[in-house]
Tab-separated table of C-alpha atoms in Angstrom:
chain	number	residue	atom	x	y	z
A	1	MET	CA	-38.036	14.269	67.832
A	2	SER	CA	-37.968	12.084	64.780
A	3	GLU	CA	-37.833	8.419	63.966
A	4	GLN	CA	-35.384	6.601	61.768
A	5	GLY	CA	-35.895	7.696	58.168
A	6	GLN	CA	-36.274	5.440	55.165
A	7	ARG	CA	-33.914	6.092	52.305
A	8	ILE	CA	-34.395	5.364	48.598
A	9	GLU	CA	-31.626	5.715	46.045
A	10	VAL	CA	-32.994	7.606	43.037
A	11	VAL	CA	-31.402	6.382	39.824
A	12	THR	CA	-34.307	5.527	37.487
A	13	ASP	CA	-37.937	6.504	36.725
A	14	GLN	CA	-39.003	3.520	38.800
A	15	ASP	CA	-37.298	4.961	41.875
A	16	VAL	CA	-39.464	8.087	41.553
A	17	VAL	CA	-42.515	5.801	41.748
A	18	ARG	CA	-41.003	4.140	44.852
A	19	VAL	CA	-40.494	7.564	46.462
A	20	ARG	CA	-44.170	8.394	45.848
A	21	GLN	CA	-45.221	5.088	47.417
A	22	LEU	CA	-42.995	5.561	50.491
A	23	VAL	CA	-44.215	9.127	51.069
A	24	ARG	CA	-47.835	8.049	50.614
A	25	THR	CA	-47.414	5.280	53.212
A	26	LEU	CA	-45.832	7.676	55.741
A	27	ALA	CA	-48.412	10.408	55.053
A	28	VAL	CA	-51.217	7.952	55.806
A	29	ALA	CA	-49.388	6.701	58.931
A	30	VAL	CA	-49.083	10.203	60.455
A	31	LYS	CA	-52.730	10.829	59.519
A	32	LEU	CA	-52.335	13.769	57.167
A	33	SER	CA	-55.677	14.796	55.654
A	34	LEU	CA	-56.456	13.452	52.199
A	35	VAL	CA	-55.699	16.789	50.524
A	36	ASP	CA	-52.428	17.135	52.456
A	37	GLN	CA	-51.454	13.547	51.556
A	38	THR	CA	-52.060	14.414	47.928
A	39	LYS	CA	-50.019	17.616	48.212
A	40	ILE	CA	-46.988	16.036	49.895
A	41	VAL	CA	-46.932	13.045	47.517
A	42	THR	CA	-47.177	15.421	44.535
A	43	ALA	CA	-44.390	17.633	45.913
A	44	ALA	CA	-42.235	14.545	46.537
A	45	SER	CA	-42.835	13.384	42.973
A	46	GLU	CA	-41.734	16.752	41.553
A	47	LEU	CA	-38.626	16.979	43.725
A	48	ALA	CA	-37.581	13.340	43.256
A	49	ARG	CA	-37.840	13.821	39.498
A	50	ASN	CA	-35.640	16.928	39.818
A	51	THR	CA	-33.097	14.867	41.763
A	52	LEU	CA	-33.086	12.356	38.909
A	53	VAL	CA	-33.288	14.651	35.874
A	54	TYR	CA	-31.318	17.724	36.984
A	55	GLY	CA	-29.182	16.254	39.769
A	56	GLY	CA	-28.219	13.171	37.782
A	57	GLY	CA	-29.565	10.931	40.538
A	58	GLY	CA	-29.179	10.919	44.302
A	59	TRP	CA	-31.229	9.811	47.263
A	60	VAL	CA	-34.453	10.640	49.063
A	61	GLU	CA	-35.057	10.080	52.766
A	62	ALA	CA	-38.499	10.337	54.342
A	63	THR	CA	-39.129	10.455	58.089
A	64	SER	CA	-42.169	10.933	60.265
A	65	VAL	CA	-41.590	13.792	62.717
A	66	ASP	CA	-43.244	15.042	65.914
A	67	ASN	CA	-42.572	18.479	67.414
A	68	GLY	CA	-44.554	17.702	70.568
A	69	ARG	CA	-47.638	19.494	69.288
A	70	ARG	CA	-48.075	18.108	65.813
A	71	LYS	CA	-47.032	15.166	63.738
A	72	GLY	CA	-45.768	15.498	60.245
A	73	ILE	CA	-43.518	14.155	57.560
A	74	ARG	CA	-40.075	15.428	56.559
A	75	ILE	CA	-38.370	14.498	53.295
A	76	VAL	CA	-34.817	15.189	52.178
A	77	PHE	CA	-33.825	15.137	48.479
A	78	ALA	CA	-30.094	15.119	47.852
A	79	ASP	CA	-27.945	14.992	44.736
A	80	GLN	CA	-24.351	15.711	43.857
A	81	GLY	CA	-25.212	17.215	40.511
A	82	PRO	CA	-24.366	20.615	39.003
A	83	GLY	CA	-26.179	22.639	41.689
A	84	ILE	CA	-28.352	25.674	40.997
A	85	ALA	CA	-26.552	28.899	40.014
A	86	ASP	CA	-29.487	31.307	40.259
A	87	LEU	CA	-32.055	30.295	42.882
A	88	ASP	CA	-34.405	33.215	42.202
A	89	LEU	CA	-34.587	32.189	38.572
A	90	ALA	CA	-35.026	28.513	39.465
A	91	PHE	CA	-38.038	29.422	41.620
A	92	THR	CA	-39.702	31.405	38.848
A	93	ASP	CA	-42.869	29.715	37.566
A	94	GLY	CA	-42.271	28.579	34.022
A	95	TYR	CA	-38.475	28.706	34.093
A	96	THR	CA	-36.815	25.426	33.100
A	97	THR	CA	-33.479	24.200	31.861
A	98	GLY	CA	-34.678	20.676	31.255
A	99	GLY	CA	-37.604	20.988	28.868
A	100	GLY	CA	-40.215	20.614	31.609
A	101	LEU	CA	-42.972	23.033	32.536
A	102	GLY	CA	-40.845	24.885	35.055
A	103	LEU	CA	-43.342	24.233	37.850
A	104	GLY	CA	-41.540	21.529	39.816
A	105	LEU	CA	-39.495	23.611	42.253
A	106	SER	CA	-41.846	26.574	42.641
A	107	GLY	CA	-44.939	24.362	42.680
A	108	ALA	CA	-43.482	21.941	45.229
A	109	ARG	CA	-42.668	24.845	47.555
A	110	ARG	CA	-46.306	25.942	47.473
A	111	LEU	CA	-47.479	22.432	48.416
A	112	VAL	CA	-45.469	22.063	51.659
A	113	ASP	CA	-45.289	23.924	54.991
A	114	GLU	CA	-41.499	24.235	55.254
A	115	PHE	CA	-39.019	24.298	52.397
A	116	ASP	CA	-35.263	24.553	52.760
A	117	ILE	CA	-32.713	24.422	49.966
A	118	VAL	CA	-28.926	24.234	50.104
A	119	THR	CA	-27.134	24.306	46.793
A	120	ALA	CA	-23.648	25.014	45.492
A	121	VAL	CA	-22.528	25.062	41.882
A	122	GLY	CA	-20.565	21.927	41.119
A	123	GLU	CA	-21.391	20.307	44.452
A	124	GLY	CA	-25.065	19.472	44.355
A	125	THR	CA	-28.422	20.344	45.856
A	126	THR	CA	-30.169	19.276	49.050
A	127	ILE	CA	-33.818	20.153	49.599
A	128	THR	CA	-35.677	19.476	52.844
A	129	VAL	CA	-39.452	19.804	53.021
A	130	THR	CA	-41.891	19.298	55.891
A	131	LYS	CA	-45.659	18.935	55.950
A	132	TRP	CA	-47.455	19.121	59.313
A	133	CYS	CA	-50.837	17.731	60.272
A	134	ARG	CA	-53.419	20.501	60.748
B	1	MET	CA	-42.357	-1.997	31.486
B	2	GLU	CA	-46.088	-1.886	32.131
B	3	ARG	CA	-48.435	-0.549	29.479
B	4	VAL	CA	-51.752	1.224	29.797
B	5	PRO	CA	-54.413	-0.519	27.669
B	6	VAL	CA	-56.369	1.463	25.062
B	7	LEU	CA	-59.910	0.170	24.422
B	8	LYS	CA	-62.063	1.013	21.396
B	9	ILE	CA	-65.761	1.579	22.046
B	10	GLY	CA	-67.592	2.649	18.901
B	11	ASP	CA	-66.050	5.926	17.761
B	12	ILE	CA	-64.189	6.473	21.047
B	13	LEU	CA	-60.905	5.256	22.487
B	14	LEU	CA	-61.105	4.677	26.235
B	15	VAL	CA	-58.049	4.722	28.461
B	16	SER	CA	-58.339	4.001	32.167
B	17	ILE	CA	-55.088	4.603	34.013
B	18	GLN	CA	-55.012	2.128	36.881
B	19	ILE	CA	-51.343	2.185	37.835
B	20	ASP	CA	-48.867	4.657	39.312
B	21	MET	CA	-47.109	5.333	35.986
B	22	GLU	CA	-43.400	5.823	35.679
B	23	ASP	CA	-42.579	8.615	33.230
B	24	GLN	CA	-41.709	6.178	30.427
B	25	VAL	CA	-45.127	4.497	30.716
B	26	ALA	CA	-46.827	7.888	30.311
B	27	LEU	CA	-44.757	8.642	27.204
B	28	GLN	CA	-45.544	5.199	25.788
B	29	LEU	CA	-49.266	5.862	26.296
B	30	GLN	CA	-48.886	9.097	24.322
B	31	GLU	CA	-47.424	7.145	21.379
B	32	ASP	CA	-49.884	4.250	21.639
B	33	LEU	CA	-52.846	6.641	21.564
B	34	ALA	CA	-51.569	8.520	18.509
B	35	ASP	CA	-51.107	5.194	16.704
B	36	ARG	CA	-54.555	3.916	17.687
B	37	ILE	CA	-56.303	7.157	16.655
B	38	VAL	CA	-54.806	6.873	13.185
B	39	ALA	CA	-55.370	3.098	12.934
B	40	THR	CA	-59.025	3.238	14.048
B	41	GLY	CA	-60.111	6.677	12.787
B	42	CYS	CA	-61.782	7.296	16.152
B	43	HIS	CA	-62.860	10.887	16.782
B	44	GLY	CA	-62.795	10.874	20.567
B	45	VAL	CA	-60.488	9.908	23.418
B	46	VAL	CA	-61.645	9.505	27.019
B	47	ILE	CA	-58.913	9.274	29.649
B	48	ASP	CA	-60.141	8.076	33.032
B	49	ILE	CA	-57.865	9.171	35.886
B	50	SER	CA	-60.204	8.281	38.764
B	51	ALA	CA	-57.692	5.728	40.049
B	52	LEU	CA	-54.837	8.246	40.212
B	53	ASP	CA	-54.207	9.642	43.679
B	54	ILE	CA	-51.844	12.274	42.320
B	55	VAL	CA	-51.244	14.082	39.038
B	56	ASP	CA	-47.883	15.821	39.023
B	57	SER	CA	-46.567	18.262	36.420
B	58	PHE	CA	-45.172	15.458	34.264
B	59	VAL	CA	-48.465	13.574	34.023
B	60	GLY	CA	-50.300	16.893	33.623
B	61	ARG	CA	-48.075	17.834	30.738
B	62	THR	CA	-48.513	14.383	29.185
B	63	LEU	CA	-52.312	14.756	29.322
B	64	ALA	CA	-52.057	18.181	27.673
B	65	THR	CA	-49.764	16.783	24.977
B	66	ILE	CA	-52.115	13.861	24.313
B	67	ALA	CA	-55.007	16.329	23.913
B	68	ALA	CA	-52.961	18.427	21.471
B	69	ILE	CA	-51.800	15.413	19.422
B	70	SER	CA	-55.360	14.043	19.272
B	71	LYS	CA	-56.639	17.404	18.057
B	72	VAL	CA	-54.147	17.390	15.197
B	73	LEU	CA	-55.336	13.863	14.351
B	74	ASP	CA	-59.004	14.999	14.300
B	75	ALA	CA	-59.956	13.546	17.679
B	76	ASP	CA	-61.162	15.321	20.830
B	77	THR	CA	-59.868	14.354	24.257
B	78	VAL	CA	-61.763	14.459	27.532
B	79	VAL	CA	-60.062	13.742	30.853
B	80	VAL	CA	-62.546	12.292	33.339
B	81	GLY	CA	-62.769	11.273	36.976
B	82	MET	CA	-60.265	13.617	38.589
B	83	ARG	CA	-60.426	13.345	42.373
B	84	PRO	CA	-61.177	16.564	44.299
B	85	ALA	CA	-57.868	16.453	46.221
B	86	VAL	CA	-56.011	16.051	42.923
B	87	ALA	CA	-57.792	19.083	41.445
B	88	ILE	CA	-56.923	21.211	44.504
B	89	THR	CA	-53.283	20.112	44.393
B	90	LEU	CA	-52.924	20.641	40.634
B	91	VAL	CA	-54.180	24.214	40.810
B	92	GLU	CA	-51.906	24.999	43.773
B	93	LEU	CA	-48.996	23.446	41.893
B	94	GLY	CA	-49.707	25.993	39.162
B	95	LEU	CA	-51.123	23.609	36.592
B	96	SER	CA	-54.667	24.417	35.514
B	97	LEU	CA	-54.488	22.169	32.414
B	98	PRO	CA	-55.501	24.738	29.804
B	99	GLY	CA	-56.738	23.154	26.597
B	100	ILE	CA	-57.950	20.009	28.318
B	101	ARG	CA	-61.662	19.196	28.359
B	102	THR	CA	-62.831	17.499	31.536
B	103	ALA	CA	-65.926	15.670	32.711
B	104	LEU	CA	-66.769	14.139	36.070
B	105	ASN	CA	-66.970	10.536	34.900
B	106	VAL	CA	-66.631	8.261	31.861
B	107	GLU	CA	-70.340	8.387	31.028
B	108	LEU	CA	-70.478	12.198	31.016
B	109	GLY	CA	-67.224	12.326	29.063
B	110	MET	CA	-68.623	10.067	26.349
B	111	GLU	CA	-71.835	12.132	26.207
B	112	LEU	CA	-69.777	15.309	25.847
B	113	LEU	CA	-67.820	13.846	22.923
B	114	ALA	CA	-70.953	12.539	21.217
B	115	ARG	CA	-72.662	15.936	21.562
B	116	GLU	CA	-69.662	17.835	20.211
B	117	ARG	CA	-69.334	15.465	17.285
B	118	ALA	CA	-73.012	15.896	16.450
B	119	ASP	CA	-72.657	19.721	16.553
B	120	TYR	CA	-69.561	19.494	14.389
B	121	ASP	CA	-71.308	17.300	11.785
B	122	ASP	CA	-74.275	19.720	11.711
B	123	GLU	CA	-71.948	22.646	11.086
B	124	GLU	CA	-70.256	20.770	8.280
B	125	GLU	CA	-73.631	20.136	6.627
B	126	ASP	CA	-74.707	23.757	7.119
B	127	ALA	CA	-71.459	24.973	5.633
B	128	ASP	CA	-71.929	22.712	2.600
B	129	GLY	CA	-75.491	23.929	2.195
B	130	GLU	CA	-74.497	27.595	2.291
B	131	ASP	CA	-71.733	27.057	-0.223
B	132	GLY	CA	-74.189	25.401	-2.568
B	133	ALA	CA	-76.644	28.294	-2.262
B	134	GLU	CA	-74.110	31.076	-2.529
B	135	THR	CA	-72.026	29.826	-5.411
B	136	PRO	CA	-74.601	30.493	-8.165
B	137	ALA	CA	-75.355	33.904	-6.647
B	138	VAL	CA	-71.697	34.869	-6.946
B	139	PHE	CA	-71.570	33.825	-10.572
B	140	THR	CA	-74.808	35.527	-11.622
B	141	SER	CA	-73.955	38.900	-10.039
């Protein structure tokens, strides 16, 4: 069961800040612990920046979810950019094509409970992450 | 675009980041600090991040770059006030901020810089003294 999500178009640096603020608000609302709030907001910041920098922009949608036992927050990051040709390489710590530290994708995956990625070269990338309350 | 203020206190530049920075603001801070270090001749930079509820890899990298630039410009950087949840998240993200000095708060950060500067000045004096003593010995032997 999930509620209506809130969507933010990601086109500029400022939109990445708005994504952080939206995720923070939702994380507080579903009562994630302080450390888990920090982790999900950090992961959202990394992935939203990827959407902007590597995907050429896109959108982010955040929703509070409830599986009957636990509450949580689910966030989708979608772009119609170049896609990722080699996922194993993209998830390697330190690998980057954009001059960053190469920690965004691999680091974000470590900070969430569920991580799903769908990507196709030339079509874009969609990443869905979920963080559950303990 | 917002700007993070840089305050001069004696021989130290103090930066307290109070806003959720967009990437451009972080890059601007990097430039502003380099300019102010050169303009003031300050030997220390204290960056207070106690108001930040997250530090992602971009901000982490910016802090590391600021520390490296300061070092080249003869100033030491101390990052102070990191929240516990931020420290936990940073390490899990894979960012342990090598090369960055940290202290728990502004006061301890300023003490750390003052102590290091004093040690550094002592070493300089010692080195001068040894040179003075050794030089004649080299020539007479």
